[in-house]
Amino acid sequence: MRVASLLPSATEILFAIGAGPEVVGVTHECDHPEAARWLPALTSSAIDHDGQPCAAIDRHIRGALHGGSSIYRLDETLLARLRPDLVVTQELCEVCAVAYGQVERAVRRLPGEAEVISLEPSSLDDVLATMLALGRRTGHLVEAGMAVAALRARITAVDALPPPGPPPAAGAGGPRPTAGSAARPVVACIEWTDPLMAGGHWVPEMVRRAGGVDPLGREGRRSEYVEWDRVVAVQPDVMLLMPCGFGLAETLARAAEVTGREGFADLPCARSGRVVAVDGSGYFNRPGPRIVAGLEIVAAALRAEPGDQLPEGAAWVAGG
């Protein structure tokens, strides 16, 4: 079988279930695992946003979508030359990958009868289900089952953790409340910094499983723009910065777009120093196997003292 993956998370899944050797083409954003970087890139970005602030990137994307343009280019000539039997894409987010309609039209022009599979996960269980579905379709169901069992065991381990205690009041000088405290820390997950967007889909579920409460996002629903006044109103004990598509270094570089806002310094998370930047692209934005590592990052962040070592892919925001 020859598989074209038009989605970074699908590429990660295919390699995780043993179907990597069948992958003949990927997207320009497929950077994990390392072997995927060397495969032909079927897509490119129609918008140059390197080094631009989030507000400028958002304006360019909205302008392109409003004008009916795609923000990605699909190399149909290369797609035809690679002769895939299976093309994996998504309809979940028009900003995350080549538009589904564009993929369908391109596949119809291919010789033969290539199949298109669209992945639409909105929860952790959905992510695991997509792994099994791709395993079944590619003839790697046994390997997919083993990978899913290992990931589910890690999710169960997070579920079984003692609940984190709420952070102490700034300047209280007393001990951190015990893990048996009834209060759960309020967590704000910022998926875009300007304009602000709160993480949706699986992100609020990750917070809940890790022992926190996410009042800004809705489980299984799309990420939503949110006013800064609302972020201030929920008084988050912990803030996680996870702008979509950015690695950890890029997130840290853009942290001031949030921490520089009026009133930030008075938030509980700022007073206690519990502001964490994460590798959103690797562990939160892509619904693939590494999403479970993202869950573990959230669990660690809710239980760590500022300055403690955090898992790979996370770092304290200086001055947070």
Short mmCIF file of C-alpha atoms in Angstrom, two decimals:
data_model
loop_
_atom_site.label_atom_id
_atom_site.label_comp_id
_atom_site.label_asym_id
_atom_site.label_seq_id
_atom_site.Cartn_x
_atom_site.Cartn_y
_atom_site.Cartn_z
CA MET A 1 0.00 0.00 0.00
CA ARG A 2 1.12 3.55 -0.77
CA VAL A 3 -0.13 6.22 1.67
CA ALA A 4 -0.11 10.00 1.32
CA SER A 5 -0.50 11.80 4.64
CA LEU A 6 -1.82 15.35 4.43
CA LEU A 7 -1.90 15.80 8.17
CA PRO A 8 1.04 15.86 10.63
CA SER A 9 -0.89 13.93 13.28
CA ALA A 10 -1.76 11.22 10.73
CA THR A 11 1.91 10.93 9.80
CA GLU A 12 2.79 10.41 13.45
CA ILE A 13 0.05 7.81 13.81
CA LEU A 14 1.13 5.91 10.69
CA PHE A 15 4.70 5.64 11.92
CA ALA A 16 3.56 4.71 15.45
CA ILE A 17 1.50 1.77 14.17
CA GLY A 18 4.22 0.40 11.92
CA ALA A 19 2.91 1.79 8.63
CA GLY A 20 5.77 4.24 8.16
CA PRO A 21 7.36 2.27 5.28
CA GLU A 22 4.12 2.66 3.30
CA VAL A 23 4.06 6.46 3.61
CA VAL A 24 5.18 7.97 0.29
CA GLY A 25 4.35 11.65 0.84
CA VAL A 26 3.67 14.01 3.74
CA THR A 27 3.07 17.72 4.43
CA HIS A 28 5.69 20.42 4.77
CA GLU A 29 4.85 20.51 8.50
CA CYS A 30 5.47 16.81 9.17
CA ASP A 31 8.52 16.94 11.43
CA HIS A 32 7.97 13.87 13.61
CA PRO A 33 9.31 11.24 13.64
CA GLU A 34 12.64 12.19 12.09
CA ALA A 35 12.12 9.79 9.16
CA ALA A 36 9.10 11.83 8.04
CA ARG A 37 11.29 14.88 7.39
CA TRP A 38 12.95 13.10 4.46
CA LEU A 39 9.76 12.18 2.60
CA PRO A 40 8.44 14.23 -0.34
CA ALA A 41 6.40 17.24 0.82
CA LEU A 42 3.01 17.43 -0.90
CA THR A 43 2.05 20.80 0.59
CA SER A 44 3.45 24.26 1.18
CA SER A 45 2.20 27.34 2.99
CA ALA A 46 0.53 30.08 0.98
CA ILE A 47 1.23 32.55 3.79
CA ASP A 48 4.71 33.56 4.93
CA HIS A 49 4.42 34.13 8.67
CA ASP A 50 7.97 33.47 9.86
CA GLY A 51 8.83 35.86 12.67
CA GLN A 52 5.50 37.67 12.53
CA PRO A 53 3.51 38.39 15.69
CA CYS A 54 0.40 36.33 16.27
CA ALA A 55 -1.91 39.25 15.50
CA ALA A 56 -0.42 39.62 12.00
CA ILE A 57 -0.62 35.87 11.34
CA ASP A 58 -4.26 35.86 12.42
CA ARG A 59 -5.09 38.77 10.09
CA HIS A 60 -3.46 37.05 7.12
CA ILE A 61 -5.25 33.77 7.76
CA ARG A 62 -8.64 35.39 8.25
CA GLY A 63 -8.15 37.48 5.14
CA ALA A 64 -7.27 34.45 3.03
CA LEU A 65 -10.19 32.37 4.30
CA HIS A 66 -12.64 35.26 3.93
CA GLY A 67 -11.49 35.69 0.34
CA GLY A 68 -12.08 32.02 -0.40
CA SER A 69 -8.38 31.19 -0.66
CA SER A 70 -6.66 28.22 0.91
CA ILE A 71 -3.74 28.93 3.22
CA TYR A 72 -2.01 25.78 1.90
CA ARG A 73 -0.92 24.70 -1.56
CA LEU A 74 -1.26 21.07 -2.66
CA ASP A 75 1.23 19.78 -5.24
CA GLU A 76 -1.15 17.77 -7.39
CA THR A 77 1.58 16.89 -9.89
CA LEU A 78 3.66 15.27 -7.16
CA LEU A 79 0.59 13.59 -5.70
CA ALA A 80 -0.12 11.98 -9.08
CA ARG A 81 3.50 10.89 -9.44
CA LEU A 82 3.47 9.22 -6.01
CA ARG A 83 0.38 7.17 -6.96
CA PRO A 84 -1.11 6.75 -3.46
CA ASP A 85 -3.72 4.09 -2.74
CA LEU A 86 -4.78 5.92 0.40
CA VAL A 87 -4.85 9.65 1.17
CA VAL A 88 -5.29 10.67 4.83
CA THR A 89 -6.65 14.14 5.60
CA GLN A 90 -9.12 15.92 7.90
CA GLU A 91 -12.15 18.21 7.98
CA LEU A 92 -11.75 19.26 11.62
CA CYS A 93 -9.99 22.60 11.09
CA GLU A 94 -9.57 24.67 7.94
CA VAL A 95 -6.42 26.23 9.37
CA CYS A 96 -4.68 22.92 10.20
CA ALA A 97 -4.36 21.30 6.76
CA VAL A 98 -5.28 21.49 3.09
CA ALA A 99 -9.05 21.93 2.72
CA TYR A 100 -10.91 18.64 2.44
CA GLY A 101 -12.71 19.70 -0.74
CA GLN A 102 -9.40 20.54 -2.38
CA VAL A 103 -8.05 17.10 -1.50
CA GLU A 104 -11.17 15.35 -2.82
CA ARG A 105 -10.95 17.17 -6.15
CA ALA A 106 -7.27 16.34 -6.50
CA VAL A 107 -7.84 12.66 -5.73
CA ARG A 108 -10.66 12.41 -8.28
CA ARG A 109 -8.17 13.48 -10.94
CA LEU A 110 -5.74 10.71 -10.05
CA PRO A 111 -5.55 7.56 -12.16
CA GLY A 112 -6.96 4.52 -10.41
CA GLU A 113 -9.17 4.63 -7.34
CA ALA A 114 -7.34 6.13 -4.40
CA GLU A 115 -9.32 6.21 -1.16
CA VAL A 116 -9.61 9.31 1.04
CA ILE A 117 -9.89 8.91 4.81
CA SER A 118 -10.79 11.94 6.92
CA LEU A 119 -9.82 11.92 10.59
CA GLU A 120 -12.09 13.91 12.94
CA PRO A 121 -11.03 13.31 16.57
CA SER A 122 -12.33 15.61 19.28
CA SER A 123 -11.31 13.67 22.42
CA LEU A 124 -8.54 11.41 23.67
CA ASP A 125 -10.69 8.34 23.00
CA ASP A 126 -11.24 9.61 19.45
CA VAL A 127 -7.49 9.90 18.92
CA LEU A 128 -7.01 6.30 19.97
CA ALA A 129 -9.90 5.26 17.74
CA THR A 130 -8.28 6.92 14.73
CA MET A 131 -5.12 4.93 15.40
CA LEU A 132 -7.11 1.71 15.30
CA ALA A 133 -8.97 2.82 12.17
CA LEU A 134 -5.73 3.52 10.32
CA GLY A 135 -4.26 0.28 11.61
CA ARG A 136 -7.21 -1.62 10.21
CA ARG A 137 -7.08 0.14 6.85
CA THR A 138 -3.31 -0.27 6.39
CA GLY A 139 -3.08 -3.85 7.60
CA HIS A 140 -1.37 -2.91 10.86
CA LEU A 141 -4.22 -3.52 13.29
CA VAL A 142 -2.15 -5.66 15.67
CA GLU A 143 0.56 -3.01 15.95
CA ALA A 144 -2.07 -0.30 16.32
CA GLY A 145 -3.75 -2.26 19.11
CA MET A 146 -0.47 -2.56 20.98
CA ALA A 147 0.29 1.15 20.58
CA VAL A 148 -3.20 2.11 21.76
CA ALA A 149 -2.96 -0.20 24.79
CA ALA A 150 0.31 1.43 25.84
CA LEU A 151 -1.14 4.93 25.44
CA ARG A 152 -4.32 4.00 27.31
CA ALA A 153 -2.23 2.70 30.21
CA ARG A 154 -0.49 6.07 30.43
CA ILE A 155 -3.84 7.89 30.38
CA THR A 156 -5.09 5.61 33.17
CA ALA A 157 -1.98 6.38 35.20
CA VAL A 158 -2.73 10.11 34.98
CA ASP A 159 -6.37 9.49 35.91
CA ALA A 160 -5.17 7.66 39.04
CA LEU A 161 -2.93 10.48 40.31
CA PRO A 162 -3.91 12.15 43.60
CA PRO A 163 -5.57 15.49 42.88
CA PRO A 164 -3.27 18.50 42.96
CA GLY A 165 -3.76 20.98 45.74
CA PRO A 166 -4.58 24.57 44.76
CA PRO A 167 -1.59 26.93 44.72
CA PRO A 168 -1.04 28.88 47.95
CA ALA A 169 -2.03 32.51 48.04
CA ALA A 170 0.77 34.83 46.94
CA GLY A 171 2.81 35.98 49.89
CA ALA A 172 1.03 33.62 52.29
CA GLY A 173 4.32 31.93 53.16
CA GLY A 174 2.46 28.85 54.36
CA PRO A 175 2.68 25.30 53.07
CA ARG A 176 1.01 24.26 49.85
CA PRO A 177 -2.49 22.85 50.51
CA THR A 178 -2.65 19.07 50.74
CA ALA A 179 -3.53 16.93 47.74
CA GLY A 180 -6.79 16.05 49.48
CA SER A 181 -8.09 19.60 49.19
CA ALA A 182 -11.50 19.76 47.53
CA ALA A 183 -10.58 22.74 45.36
CA ARG A 184 -9.18 22.00 41.93
CA PRO A 185 -6.80 24.50 40.33
CA VAL A 186 -8.36 26.69 37.64
CA VAL A 187 -6.37 26.38 34.42
CA ALA A 188 -6.40 28.74 31.45
CA CYS A 189 -5.17 27.13 28.22
CA ILE A 190 -4.22 29.79 25.67
CA GLU A 191 -4.12 28.31 22.16
CA TRP A 192 -3.48 31.64 20.42
CA THR A 193 -2.05 34.76 21.99
CA ASP A 194 -3.38 37.63 19.86
CA PRO A 195 -6.32 37.61 19.51
CA LEU A 196 -6.73 35.29 22.43
CA MET A 197 -8.10 31.82 21.82
CA ALA A 198 -8.92 29.19 24.45
CA GLY A 199 -8.05 25.57 23.68
CA GLY A 200 -10.93 23.29 22.78
CA HIS A 201 -11.49 19.73 21.52
CA TRP A 202 -9.35 17.46 23.75
CA VAL A 203 -7.55 20.23 25.71
CA PRO A 204 -10.24 20.79 28.41
CA GLU A 205 -10.42 17.01 28.81
CA MET A 206 -6.67 16.89 29.36
CA VAL A 207 -7.00 19.51 32.10
CA ARG A 208 -9.84 17.60 33.76
CA ARG A 209 -8.00 14.28 33.67
CA ALA A 210 -4.88 15.97 35.04
CA GLY A 211 -6.84 17.27 38.03
CA GLY A 212 -7.72 20.83 37.06
CA VAL A 213 -10.72 22.84 35.90
CA ASP A 214 -10.76 24.64 32.55
CA PRO A 215 -13.56 27.25 32.57
CA LEU A 216 -12.62 28.74 29.17
CA GLY A 217 -12.71 25.66 26.92
CA ARG A 218 -15.45 23.15 26.21
CA GLU A 219 -14.70 19.46 25.88
CA GLY A 220 -15.21 18.12 22.38
CA ARG A 221 -15.96 21.57 20.96
CA ARG A 222 -13.88 23.83 18.73
CA SER A 223 -11.36 26.24 20.18
CA GLU A 224 -12.93 29.66 20.64
CA TYR A 225 -11.79 33.27 20.71
CA VAL A 226 -12.02 34.73 24.19
CA GLU A 227 -11.84 38.27 25.51
CA TRP A 228 -9.06 39.12 27.96
CA ASP A 229 -11.66 40.32 30.47
CA ARG A 230 -13.02 36.77 30.61
CA VAL A 231 -9.56 35.32 31.27
CA VAL A 232 -9.15 37.81 34.12
CA ALA A 233 -12.60 36.96 35.44
CA VAL A 234 -11.87 33.23 35.88
CA GLN A 235 -8.73 34.07 37.93
CA PRO A 236 -6.62 31.13 36.74
CA ASP A 237 -4.31 29.43 39.22
CA VAL A 238 -2.27 28.03 36.32
CA MET A 239 -1.86 29.31 32.78
CA LEU A 240 -0.65 27.11 29.92
CA LEU A 241 0.52 28.88 26.77
CA MET A 242 0.14 26.54 23.78
CA PRO A 243 -0.22 28.63 20.59
CA CYS A 244 -1.20 26.41 17.68
CA GLY A 245 1.64 25.35 15.42
CA PHE A 246 4.45 26.70 17.61
CA GLY A 247 7.21 24.80 19.35
CA LEU A 248 8.43 25.60 22.85
CA ALA A 249 11.01 28.22 21.85
CA GLU A 250 8.46 30.06 19.67
CA THR A 251 5.91 29.98 22.47
CA LEU A 252 8.38 31.44 24.96
CA ALA A 253 9.23 34.17 22.44
CA ARG A 254 5.55 35.16 22.22
CA ALA A 255 4.69 34.83 25.90
CA ALA A 256 4.78 38.60 26.39
CA GLU A 257 1.76 38.91 24.09
CA VAL A 258 -0.16 37.51 27.07
CA THR A 259 1.94 38.38 30.10
CA GLY A 260 2.19 42.01 29.00
CA ARG A 261 -1.56 42.57 29.11
CA GLU A 262 -3.11 44.91 31.63
CA GLY A 263 -4.00 43.13 34.84
CA PHE A 264 -1.92 40.03 34.15
CA ALA A 265 0.39 40.65 37.09
CA ASP A 266 -2.59 40.51 39.46
CA LEU A 267 -3.76 37.06 38.34
CA PRO A 268 -3.19 34.18 40.78
CA CYS A 269 -1.04 32.34 38.21
CA ALA A 270 1.21 35.37 37.83
CA ARG A 271 1.51 36.02 41.55
CA SER A 272 2.45 32.40 42.24
CA GLY A 273 4.66 32.01 39.15
CA ARG A 274 2.58 29.20 37.65
CA VAL A 275 2.71 30.24 34.00
CA VAL A 276 3.96 27.48 31.72
CA ALA A 277 4.87 27.56 28.03
CA VAL A 278 4.57 24.29 26.13
CA ASP A 279 5.40 22.83 22.74
CA GLY A 280 1.88 23.15 21.38
CA SER A 281 2.72 21.76 17.97
CA GLY A 282 4.27 18.60 19.40
CA TYR A 283 2.04 17.77 22.35
CA PHE A 284 -1.26 19.64 22.24
CA ASN A 285 -2.39 20.80 18.78
CA ARG A 286 -1.90 17.54 16.85
CA PRO A 287 -4.29 14.70 17.74
CA GLY A 288 -1.70 11.95 17.46
CA PRO A 289 0.18 9.64 19.86
CA ARG A 290 2.14 12.49 21.50
CA ILE A 291 -1.10 13.99 22.79
CA VAL A 292 -0.71 11.61 25.75
CA ALA A 293 2.67 13.18 26.53
CA GLY A 294 0.78 16.49 26.53
CA LEU A 295 -1.61 15.09 29.13
CA GLU A 296 1.39 14.11 31.25
CA ILE A 297 2.82 17.62 30.87
CA VAL A 298 -0.43 19.13 32.18
CA ALA A 299 -0.46 16.72 35.12
CA ALA A 300 3.14 17.61 35.98
CA ALA A 301 2.54 21.35 35.63
CA LEU A 302 -0.42 21.24 38.04
CA ARG A 303 1.68 19.50 40.68
CA ALA A 304 5.04 21.23 40.29
CA GLU A 305 6.35 24.13 42.31
CA PRO A 306 7.62 27.04 40.20
CA GLY A 307 11.22 26.30 39.33
CA ASP A 308 10.81 22.53 39.54
CA GLN A 309 11.91 20.50 36.54
CA LEU A 310 9.09 20.12 34.02
CA PRO A 311 8.79 17.37 31.38
CA GLU A 312 10.35 17.80 27.96
CA GLY A 313 8.27 20.23 25.92
CA ALA A 314 7.41 22.56 28.82
CA ALA A 315 9.11 25.47 30.56
CA TRP A 316 8.25 28.09 33.16
CA VAL A 317 7.66 31.56 31.77
CA ALA A 318 10.07 34.00 33.36
CA GLY A 319 8.26 36.64 35.35
CA GLY A 320 5.02 34.66 35.16
#
